[in-house]
Every structure is written in structure tokens, then in C-alpha cells.
Short mmCIF file of N, CA and C in Angstrom, two decimals:
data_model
loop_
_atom_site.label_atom_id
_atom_site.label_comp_id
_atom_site.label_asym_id
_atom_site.label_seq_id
_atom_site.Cartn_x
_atom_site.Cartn_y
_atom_site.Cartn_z
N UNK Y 1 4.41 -6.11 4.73
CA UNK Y 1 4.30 -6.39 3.30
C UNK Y 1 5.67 -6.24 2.65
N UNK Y 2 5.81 -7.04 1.78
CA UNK Y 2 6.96 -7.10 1.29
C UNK Y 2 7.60 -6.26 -0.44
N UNK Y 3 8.31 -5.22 0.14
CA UNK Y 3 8.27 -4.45 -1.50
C UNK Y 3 10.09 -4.79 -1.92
N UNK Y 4 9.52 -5.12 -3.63
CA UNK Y 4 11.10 -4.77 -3.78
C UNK Y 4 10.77 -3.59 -4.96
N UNK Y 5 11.44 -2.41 -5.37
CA UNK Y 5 11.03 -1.35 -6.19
C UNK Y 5 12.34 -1.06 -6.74
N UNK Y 6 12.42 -0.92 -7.98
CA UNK Y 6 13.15 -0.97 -9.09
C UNK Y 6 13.39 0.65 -9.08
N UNK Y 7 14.53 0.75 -9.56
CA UNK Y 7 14.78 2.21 -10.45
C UNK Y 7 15.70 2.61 -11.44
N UNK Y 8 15.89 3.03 -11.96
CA UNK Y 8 17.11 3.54 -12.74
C UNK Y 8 16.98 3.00 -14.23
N UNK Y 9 16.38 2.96 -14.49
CA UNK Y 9 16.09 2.40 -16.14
C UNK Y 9 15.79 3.43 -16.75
N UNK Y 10 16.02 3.28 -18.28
CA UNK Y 10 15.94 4.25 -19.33
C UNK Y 10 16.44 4.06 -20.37
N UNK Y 11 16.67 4.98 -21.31
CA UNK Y 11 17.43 4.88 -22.65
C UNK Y 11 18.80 5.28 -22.51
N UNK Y 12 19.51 4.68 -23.38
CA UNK Y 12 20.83 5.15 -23.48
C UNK Y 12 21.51 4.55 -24.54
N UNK Y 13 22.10 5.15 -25.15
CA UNK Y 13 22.89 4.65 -26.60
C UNK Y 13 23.87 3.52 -26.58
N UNK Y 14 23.99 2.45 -27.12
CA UNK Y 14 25.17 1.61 -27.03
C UNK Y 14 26.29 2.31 -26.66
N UNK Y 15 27.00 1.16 -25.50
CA UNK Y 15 28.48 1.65 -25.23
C UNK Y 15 28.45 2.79 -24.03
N UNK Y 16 26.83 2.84 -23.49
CA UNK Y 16 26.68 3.83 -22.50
C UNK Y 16 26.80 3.02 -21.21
N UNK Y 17 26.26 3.38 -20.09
CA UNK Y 17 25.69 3.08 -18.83
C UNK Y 17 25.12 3.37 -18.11
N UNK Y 18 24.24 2.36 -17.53
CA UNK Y 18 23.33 2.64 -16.51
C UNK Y 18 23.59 1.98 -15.43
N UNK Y 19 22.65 2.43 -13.75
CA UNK Y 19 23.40 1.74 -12.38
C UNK Y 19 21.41 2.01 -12.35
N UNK Y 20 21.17 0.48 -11.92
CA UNK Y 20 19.98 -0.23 -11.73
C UNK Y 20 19.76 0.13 -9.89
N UNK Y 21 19.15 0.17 -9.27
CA UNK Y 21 18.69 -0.24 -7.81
C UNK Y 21 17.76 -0.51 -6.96
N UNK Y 22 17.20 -1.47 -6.44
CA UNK Y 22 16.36 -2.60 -5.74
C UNK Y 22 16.25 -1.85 -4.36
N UNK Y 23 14.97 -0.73 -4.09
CA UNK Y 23 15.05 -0.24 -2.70
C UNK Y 23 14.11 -1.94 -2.61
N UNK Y 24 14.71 -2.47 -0.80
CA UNK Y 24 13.90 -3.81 -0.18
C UNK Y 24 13.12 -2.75 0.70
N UNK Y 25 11.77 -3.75 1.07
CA UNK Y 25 11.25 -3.27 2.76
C UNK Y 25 10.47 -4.91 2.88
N UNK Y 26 10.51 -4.80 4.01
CA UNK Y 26 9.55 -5.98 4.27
C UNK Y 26 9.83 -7.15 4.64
N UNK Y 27 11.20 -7.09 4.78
CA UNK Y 27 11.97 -8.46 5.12
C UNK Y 27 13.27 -8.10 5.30
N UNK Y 28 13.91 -9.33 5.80
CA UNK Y 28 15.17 -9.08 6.78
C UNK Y 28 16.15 -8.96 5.26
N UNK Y 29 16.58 -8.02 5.15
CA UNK Y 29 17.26 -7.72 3.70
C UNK Y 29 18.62 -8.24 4.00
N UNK Y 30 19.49 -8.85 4.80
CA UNK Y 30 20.62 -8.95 4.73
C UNK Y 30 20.68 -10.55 4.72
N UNK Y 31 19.46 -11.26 5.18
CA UNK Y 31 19.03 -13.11 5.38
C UNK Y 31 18.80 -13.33 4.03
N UNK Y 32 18.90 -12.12 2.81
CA UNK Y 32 18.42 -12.67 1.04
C UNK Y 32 19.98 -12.66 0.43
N UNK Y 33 19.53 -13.55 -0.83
CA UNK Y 33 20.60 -13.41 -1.46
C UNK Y 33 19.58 -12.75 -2.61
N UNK Y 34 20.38 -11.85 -3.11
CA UNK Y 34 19.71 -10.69 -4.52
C UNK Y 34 20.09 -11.26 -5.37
N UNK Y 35 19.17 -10.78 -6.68
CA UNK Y 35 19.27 -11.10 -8.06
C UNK Y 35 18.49 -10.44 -8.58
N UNK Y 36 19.56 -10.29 -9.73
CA UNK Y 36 18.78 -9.51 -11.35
C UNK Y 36 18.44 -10.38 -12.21
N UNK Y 37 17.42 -10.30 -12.67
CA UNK Y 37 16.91 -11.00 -13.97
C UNK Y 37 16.53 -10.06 -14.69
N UNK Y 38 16.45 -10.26 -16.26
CA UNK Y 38 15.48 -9.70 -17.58
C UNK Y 38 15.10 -10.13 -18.50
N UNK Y 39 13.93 -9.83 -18.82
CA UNK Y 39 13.26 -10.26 -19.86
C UNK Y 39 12.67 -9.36 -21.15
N UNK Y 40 13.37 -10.25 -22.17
CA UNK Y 40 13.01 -9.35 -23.62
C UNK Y 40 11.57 -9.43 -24.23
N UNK Y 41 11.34 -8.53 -24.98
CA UNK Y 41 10.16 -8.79 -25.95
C UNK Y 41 10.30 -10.24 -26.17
N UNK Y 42 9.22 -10.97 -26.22
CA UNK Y 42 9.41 -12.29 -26.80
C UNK Y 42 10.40 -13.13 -25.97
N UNK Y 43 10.77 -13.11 -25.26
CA UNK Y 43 11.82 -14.04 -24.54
C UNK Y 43 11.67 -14.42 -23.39
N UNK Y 44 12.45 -15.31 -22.75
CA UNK Y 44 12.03 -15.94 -21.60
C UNK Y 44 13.00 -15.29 -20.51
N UNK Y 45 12.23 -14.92 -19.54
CA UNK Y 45 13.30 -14.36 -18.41
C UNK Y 45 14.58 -15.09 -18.28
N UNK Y 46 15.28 -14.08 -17.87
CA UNK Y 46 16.59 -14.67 -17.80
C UNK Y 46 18.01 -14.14 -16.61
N UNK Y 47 18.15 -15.08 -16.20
CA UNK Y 47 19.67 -14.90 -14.72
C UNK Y 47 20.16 -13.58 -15.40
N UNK Y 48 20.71 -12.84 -14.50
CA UNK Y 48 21.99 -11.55 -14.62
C UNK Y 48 22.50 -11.96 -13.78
N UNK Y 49 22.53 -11.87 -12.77
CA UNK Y 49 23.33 -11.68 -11.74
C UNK Y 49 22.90 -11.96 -10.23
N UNK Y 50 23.64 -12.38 -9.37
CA UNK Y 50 22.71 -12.58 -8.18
C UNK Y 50 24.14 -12.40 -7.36
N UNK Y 51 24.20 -11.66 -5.91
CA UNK Y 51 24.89 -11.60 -4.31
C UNK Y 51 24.43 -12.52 -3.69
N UNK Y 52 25.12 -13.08 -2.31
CA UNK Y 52 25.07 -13.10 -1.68
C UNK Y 52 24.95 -12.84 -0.34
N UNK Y 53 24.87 -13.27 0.74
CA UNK Y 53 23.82 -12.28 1.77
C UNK Y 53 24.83 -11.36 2.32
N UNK Y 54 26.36 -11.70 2.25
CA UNK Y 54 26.96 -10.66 2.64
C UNK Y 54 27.82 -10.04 1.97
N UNK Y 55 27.21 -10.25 0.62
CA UNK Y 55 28.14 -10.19 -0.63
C UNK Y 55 29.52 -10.55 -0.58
N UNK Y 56 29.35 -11.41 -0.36
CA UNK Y 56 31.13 -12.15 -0.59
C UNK Y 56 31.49 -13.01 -1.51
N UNK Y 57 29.88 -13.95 -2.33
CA UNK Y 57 29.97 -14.07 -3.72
C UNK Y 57 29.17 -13.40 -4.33
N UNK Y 58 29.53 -13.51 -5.71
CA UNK Y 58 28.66 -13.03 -6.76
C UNK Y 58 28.48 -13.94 -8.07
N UNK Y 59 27.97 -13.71 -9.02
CA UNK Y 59 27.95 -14.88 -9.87
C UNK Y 59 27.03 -13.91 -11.19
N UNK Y 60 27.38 -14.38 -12.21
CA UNK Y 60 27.06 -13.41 -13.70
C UNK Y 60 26.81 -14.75 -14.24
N UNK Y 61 25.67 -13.47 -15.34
CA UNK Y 61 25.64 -14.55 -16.49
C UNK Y 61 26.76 -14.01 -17.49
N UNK Y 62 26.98 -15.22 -18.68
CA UNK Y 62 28.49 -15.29 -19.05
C UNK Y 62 27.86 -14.02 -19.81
N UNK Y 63 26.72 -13.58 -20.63
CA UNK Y 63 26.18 -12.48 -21.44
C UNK Y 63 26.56 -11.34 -21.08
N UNK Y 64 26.71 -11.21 -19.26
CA UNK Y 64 27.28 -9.70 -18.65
C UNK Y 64 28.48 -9.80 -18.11
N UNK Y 65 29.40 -10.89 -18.20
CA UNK Y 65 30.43 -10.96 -16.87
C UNK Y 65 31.31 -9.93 -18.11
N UNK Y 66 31.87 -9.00 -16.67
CA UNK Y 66 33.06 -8.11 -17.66
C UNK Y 66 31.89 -6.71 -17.76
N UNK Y 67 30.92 -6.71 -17.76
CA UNK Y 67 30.34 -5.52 -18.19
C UNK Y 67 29.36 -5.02 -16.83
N UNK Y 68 28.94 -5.87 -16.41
CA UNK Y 68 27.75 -5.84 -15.39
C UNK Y 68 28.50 -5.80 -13.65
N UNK Y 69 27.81 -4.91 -12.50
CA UNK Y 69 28.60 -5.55 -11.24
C UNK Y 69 27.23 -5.04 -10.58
N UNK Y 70 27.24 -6.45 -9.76
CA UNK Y 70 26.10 -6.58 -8.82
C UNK Y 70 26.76 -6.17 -7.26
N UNK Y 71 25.98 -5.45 -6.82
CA UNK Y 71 26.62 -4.69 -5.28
C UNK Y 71 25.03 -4.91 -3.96
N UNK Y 72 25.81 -4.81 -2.84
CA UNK Y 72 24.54 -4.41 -2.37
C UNK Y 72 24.80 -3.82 -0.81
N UNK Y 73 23.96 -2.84 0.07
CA UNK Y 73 24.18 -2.06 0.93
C UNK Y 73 23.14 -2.44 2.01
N UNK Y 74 23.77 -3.49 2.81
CA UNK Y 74 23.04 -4.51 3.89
C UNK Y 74 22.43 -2.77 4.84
N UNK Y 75 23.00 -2.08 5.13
CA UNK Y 75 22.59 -0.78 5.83
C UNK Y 75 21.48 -0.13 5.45
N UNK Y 76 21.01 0.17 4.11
CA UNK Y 76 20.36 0.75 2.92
C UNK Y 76 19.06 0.11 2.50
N UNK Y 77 19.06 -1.37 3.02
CA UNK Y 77 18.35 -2.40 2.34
C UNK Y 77 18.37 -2.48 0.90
N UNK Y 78 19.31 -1.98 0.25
CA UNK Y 78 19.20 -1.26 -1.36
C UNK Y 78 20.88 -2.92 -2.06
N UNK Y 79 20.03 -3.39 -2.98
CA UNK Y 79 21.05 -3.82 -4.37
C UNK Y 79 21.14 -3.01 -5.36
N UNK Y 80 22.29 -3.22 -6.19
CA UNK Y 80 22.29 -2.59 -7.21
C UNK Y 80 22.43 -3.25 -8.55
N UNK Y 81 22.78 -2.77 -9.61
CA UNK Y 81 23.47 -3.88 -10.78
C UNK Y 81 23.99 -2.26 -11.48
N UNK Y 82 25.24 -2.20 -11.30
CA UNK Y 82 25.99 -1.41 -12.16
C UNK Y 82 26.43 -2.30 -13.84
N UNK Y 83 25.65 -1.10 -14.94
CA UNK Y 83 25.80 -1.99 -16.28
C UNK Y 83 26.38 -0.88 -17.15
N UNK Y 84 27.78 -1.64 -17.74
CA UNK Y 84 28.50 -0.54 -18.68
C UNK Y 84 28.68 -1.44 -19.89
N UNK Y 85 29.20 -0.53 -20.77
CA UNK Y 85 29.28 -0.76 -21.72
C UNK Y 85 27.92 -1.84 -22.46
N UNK Y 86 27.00 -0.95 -22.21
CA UNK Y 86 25.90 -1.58 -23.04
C UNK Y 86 25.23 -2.11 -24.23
N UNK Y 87 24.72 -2.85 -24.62
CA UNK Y 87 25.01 -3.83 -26.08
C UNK Y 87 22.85 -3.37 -26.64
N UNK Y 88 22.41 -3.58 -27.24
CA UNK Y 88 21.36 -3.23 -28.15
C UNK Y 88 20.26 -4.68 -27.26
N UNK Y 89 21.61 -5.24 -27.24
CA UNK Y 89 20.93 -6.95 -26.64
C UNK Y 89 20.71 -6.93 -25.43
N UNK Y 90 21.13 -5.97 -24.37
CA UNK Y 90 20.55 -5.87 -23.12
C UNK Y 90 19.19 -5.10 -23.00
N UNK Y 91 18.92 -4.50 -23.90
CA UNK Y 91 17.00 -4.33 -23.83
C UNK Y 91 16.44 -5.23 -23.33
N UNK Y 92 15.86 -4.70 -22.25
CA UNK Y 92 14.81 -5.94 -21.67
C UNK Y 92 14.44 -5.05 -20.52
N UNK Y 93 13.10 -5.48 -19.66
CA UNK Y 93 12.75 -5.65 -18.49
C UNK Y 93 13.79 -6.01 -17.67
N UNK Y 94 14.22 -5.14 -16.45
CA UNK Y 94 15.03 -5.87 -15.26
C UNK Y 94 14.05 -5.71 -14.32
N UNK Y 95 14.50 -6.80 -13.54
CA UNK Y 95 13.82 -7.33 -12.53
C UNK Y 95 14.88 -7.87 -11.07
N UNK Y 96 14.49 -6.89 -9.83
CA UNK Y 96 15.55 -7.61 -8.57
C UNK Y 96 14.29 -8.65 -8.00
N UNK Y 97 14.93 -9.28 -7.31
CA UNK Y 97 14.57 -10.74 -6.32
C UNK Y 97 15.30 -11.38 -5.34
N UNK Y 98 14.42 -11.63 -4.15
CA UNK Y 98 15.03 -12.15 -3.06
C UNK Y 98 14.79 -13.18 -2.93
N UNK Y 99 16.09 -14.62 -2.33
CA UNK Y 99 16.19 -15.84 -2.44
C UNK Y 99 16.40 -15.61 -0.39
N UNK Y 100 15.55 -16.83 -0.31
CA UNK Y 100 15.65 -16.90 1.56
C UNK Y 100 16.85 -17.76 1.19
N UNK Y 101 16.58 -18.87 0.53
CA UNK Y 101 17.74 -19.99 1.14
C UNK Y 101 19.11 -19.90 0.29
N UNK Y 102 18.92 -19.25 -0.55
CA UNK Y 102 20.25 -18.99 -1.22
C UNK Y 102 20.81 -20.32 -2.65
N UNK Y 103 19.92 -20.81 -2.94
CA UNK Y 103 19.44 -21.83 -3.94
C UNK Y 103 18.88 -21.37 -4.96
N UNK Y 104 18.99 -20.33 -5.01
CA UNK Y 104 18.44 -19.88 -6.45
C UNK Y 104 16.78 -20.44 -7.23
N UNK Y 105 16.06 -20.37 -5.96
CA UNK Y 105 14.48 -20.03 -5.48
C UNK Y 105 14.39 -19.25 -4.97
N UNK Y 106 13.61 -18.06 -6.29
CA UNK Y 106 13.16 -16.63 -5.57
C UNK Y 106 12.35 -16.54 -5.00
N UNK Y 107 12.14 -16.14 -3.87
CA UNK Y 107 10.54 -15.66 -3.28
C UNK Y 107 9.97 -14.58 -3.17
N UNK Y 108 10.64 -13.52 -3.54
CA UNK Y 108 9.67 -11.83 -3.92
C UNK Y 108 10.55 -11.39 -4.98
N UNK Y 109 9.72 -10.77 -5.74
CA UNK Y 109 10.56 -10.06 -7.31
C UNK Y 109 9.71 -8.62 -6.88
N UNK Y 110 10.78 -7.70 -7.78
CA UNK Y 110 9.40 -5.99 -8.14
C UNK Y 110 9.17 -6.16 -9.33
N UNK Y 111 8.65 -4.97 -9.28
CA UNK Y 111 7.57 -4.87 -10.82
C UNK Y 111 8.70 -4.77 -12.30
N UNK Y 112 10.11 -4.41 -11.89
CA UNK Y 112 10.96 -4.36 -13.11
C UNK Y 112 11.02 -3.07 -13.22
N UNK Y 113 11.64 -2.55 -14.33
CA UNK Y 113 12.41 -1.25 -14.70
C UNK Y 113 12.71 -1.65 -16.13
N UNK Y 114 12.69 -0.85 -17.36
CA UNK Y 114 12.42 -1.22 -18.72
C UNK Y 114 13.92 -0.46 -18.84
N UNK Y 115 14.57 -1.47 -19.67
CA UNK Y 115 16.28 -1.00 -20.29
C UNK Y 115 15.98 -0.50 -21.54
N UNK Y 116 16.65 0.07 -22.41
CA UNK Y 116 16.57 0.03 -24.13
C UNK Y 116 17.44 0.79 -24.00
N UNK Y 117 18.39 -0.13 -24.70
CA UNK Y 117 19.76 0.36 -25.17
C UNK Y 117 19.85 0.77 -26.76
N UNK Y 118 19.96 1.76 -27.41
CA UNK Y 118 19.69 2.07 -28.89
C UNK Y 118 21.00 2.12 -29.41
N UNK Y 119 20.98 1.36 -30.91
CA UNK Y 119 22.29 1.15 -31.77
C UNK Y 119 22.90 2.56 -32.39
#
């Protein structure tokens, strides 16, 4: 069975940081390419960030590039999304996901981890 399980979410005041992480089981964790997504009250999910399978690219949305770094520990089965300097506007649901073919079609997400960044 295939788990991806979220952690590291919480509150934290603008201008703080948090480090997000995606324990995998259930599949060959180093054959995915990872990704973060989130979704706000009212809003439509949305790209953060996504690796590659041996992390040698990476790719941001323009909303986090400069603030956000997506990592991941092929040993660990574990991604991460290191997020600094945090904005009121990154509140949302995060969410990791694994892509088999690397096309940016996910095929397993976890349940998410709730952000709220306070002004």
C-alpha cells in the first residue's frame, strides 16, 4: 500500500520558517519525481515545487522561488520543502505527491499538513 504522510506544519508569524516532510512507503521512492502543492480556503490547488528522481532538477513556482527549497533523501524515502521567510499568503494546505513518469501526472498525494502563517 502506498503512503505518503506529511509533517511539519503549524503556525508561525510572518517572516518565520518552517521545513515540511513527505515520509514515502509503498513504492520505489527514488523511480518518483516529488512535489508540493497547496491549497487555500477557497482556492484551487496549486504547484510549489516539484524534484526530480535524483534531484538534479528542481523547479518553483515563481510565488516561492527565492524563499522555498525542495530537497529529497533517496536513502530515507523522505522529501522535504524547506519554507523561509513566510508571507500571510502561504496559508494553505500542503500536500507531497509522486509522479512515475516525471510529466507532471501525479499518482499518489497524502492527506496534507495545514500552514498558517499570521501577520
Amino acid at each position: 500500500q502506498v503512503q505518503l504522510a506529511e509533517s511539519g506544519g503549524g503556525l508561525v508569524q510572518a517572516g518565520g520558517s518552517l521545513r515540511l516532510s513527505c515520509a514515502v512507503s509503498g513504492l520505489s521512492f527514488r523511480s518518483y519525481f516529488m512535489g508540493w502543492f497547496r491549497q487555500a480556503p477557497g482556492k484551487e490547488r496549486e504547484f510549489v515545487a516539484a524534484i526530480s528522481w535524483g534531484a538534479a532538477t528542481t523547479n518553483y513556482a515563481e510565488t516561492v522561488k527565492g524563499r522555498f527549497t525542495i530537497s529529497r533523501d533517496n536513502a530515507k524515502n523522505m522529501a522535504t520543502l524547506q519554507m523561509n521567510s513566510l508571507k500571510p499568503e502561504d496559508t494553505a494546505v500542503y500536500y507531497c505527491a509522486a509522479d512515475r513518469n516525471g510529466v507532471g501526472h501525479y499518482d499518489y498525494w497524502g492527506q496534507g499538513t495545514q500552514v498558517t502563517v499570521s501577520s
